Amino acid sequence: MPTITVGHERNIMNPNDRTFDERERELAEIEKREAQARKRERNSPYSRFIQFNCEQLENLRILARNYPNAHIVLLFLLDEMDMYNAVVCSYKVLQEALGMSRATVARAIKALKDTNFIAVYKSGTTSLYTVNKTVAWRSWGTNYKYAKFDAKVLISETEQEKLAKTKSVKHKEITLVQDD
């Protein structure tokens, strides 16, 4: 793939040479096209559809039979995931939304990871759950090549209450006086 060279002046002998202004216009056009694609995707009548790989249906039946709680968690993740098969939420969200104990949620997540239905990525104490693209997919089949996560973040009712109960920090205003 040819590289693009950006500088103050354009070398007319190199077709991949751009000025800063030309490159800025190119990047603005790319951003505009991406924004239009996101808008089309949001307005699509198929945006609430999930594609399933027929080769995985037997594995889904086995999961439902052997790990019913894991199957329920998977269905929740499928319902809440974004166009990149990702969702960020705590165990507390899963517990409250599904009426399960923390231990049940932990066992379900472990079963889903062990059977490769999901992957869990950590960022500090935050968990990002991604559904295996060979099982189910929310977007076009080629969209999974991106490691971009504009994940849907879910916060439970009790987590929101904790945030509301935190004390606000009082501050003192200081007036600065300039010496003449």
mmCIF file of C-alpha atoms in Angstrom, residues 50 70-82 85-90 93-94 98 108-109 112 117-120 128-131 138 152 154:
data_model
loop_
_atom_site.group_PDB
_atom_site.id
_atom_site.type_symbol
_atom_site.label_atom_id
_atom_site.label_comp_id
_atom_site.label_asym_id
_atom_site.label_seq_id
_atom_site.Cartn_x
_atom_site.Cartn_y
_atom_site.Cartn_z
ATOM 1 C CA ILE A 50 -29.009 -10.258 14.961
ATOM 2 C CA ALA A 70 -25.301 -18.883 30.864
ATOM 3 C CA HIS A 71 -27.799 -19.047 28.000
ATOM 4 C CA ILE A 72 -29.895 -16.331 29.687
ATOM 5 C CA VAL A 73 -26.796 -14.139 30.160
ATOM 6 C CA LEU A 74 -25.832 -14.678 26.511
ATOM 7 C CA LEU A 75 -29.304 -13.620 25.358
ATOM 8 C CA PHE A 76 -29.026 -10.494 27.516
ATOM 9 C CA LEU A 77 -25.607 -9.660 26.014
ATOM 10 C CA LEU A 78 -26.947 -10.281 22.498
ATOM 11 C CA ASP A 79 -29.851 -7.923 23.168
ATOM 12 C CA GLU A 80 -27.653 -5.166 24.594
ATOM 13 C CA MET A 81 -24.558 -5.417 22.371
ATOM 14 C CA ASP A 82 -23.692 -2.685 19.905
ATOM 15 C CA ASN A 85 -20.822 -7.154 19.354
ATOM 16 C CA ALA A 86 -19.658 -5.326 22.489
ATOM 17 C CA VAL A 87 -21.271 -4.150 25.693
ATOM 18 C CA VAL A 88 -19.786 -2.782 28.907
ATOM 19 C CA CYS A 89 -21.554 -3.614 32.146
ATOM 20 C CA SER A 90 -20.848 -4.769 35.656
ATOM 21 C CA VAL A 93 -26.134 -4.927 36.052
ATOM 22 C CA LEU A 94 -26.370 -8.598 35.114
ATOM 23 C CA LEU A 98 -31.613 -11.019 35.240
ATOM 24 C CA ALA A 108 -22.514 -18.127 33.728
ATOM 25 C CA ILE A 109 -19.761 -15.771 32.494
ATOM 26 C CA LEU A 112 -19.647 -18.584 28.280
ATOM 27 C CA PHE A 117 -19.369 -17.822 23.227
ATOM 28 C CA ILE A 118 -17.919 -14.587 24.596
ATOM 29 C CA ALA A 119 -14.603 -12.906 25.309
ATOM 30 C CA VAL A 120 -14.120 -10.591 28.261
ATOM 31 C CA LEU A 128 -16.134 -5.311 28.119
ATOM 32 C CA TYR A 129 -18.046 -8.345 26.872
ATOM 33 C CA THR A 130 -17.876 -9.278 23.196
ATOM 34 C CA VAL A 131 -19.961 -12.027 21.653
ATOM 35 C CA ARG A 138 -25.397 -7.554 14.869
ATOM 36 C CA LYS A 152 -23.039 0.451 25.098
ATOM 37 C CA LEU A 154 -25.044 -0.204 31.220
#
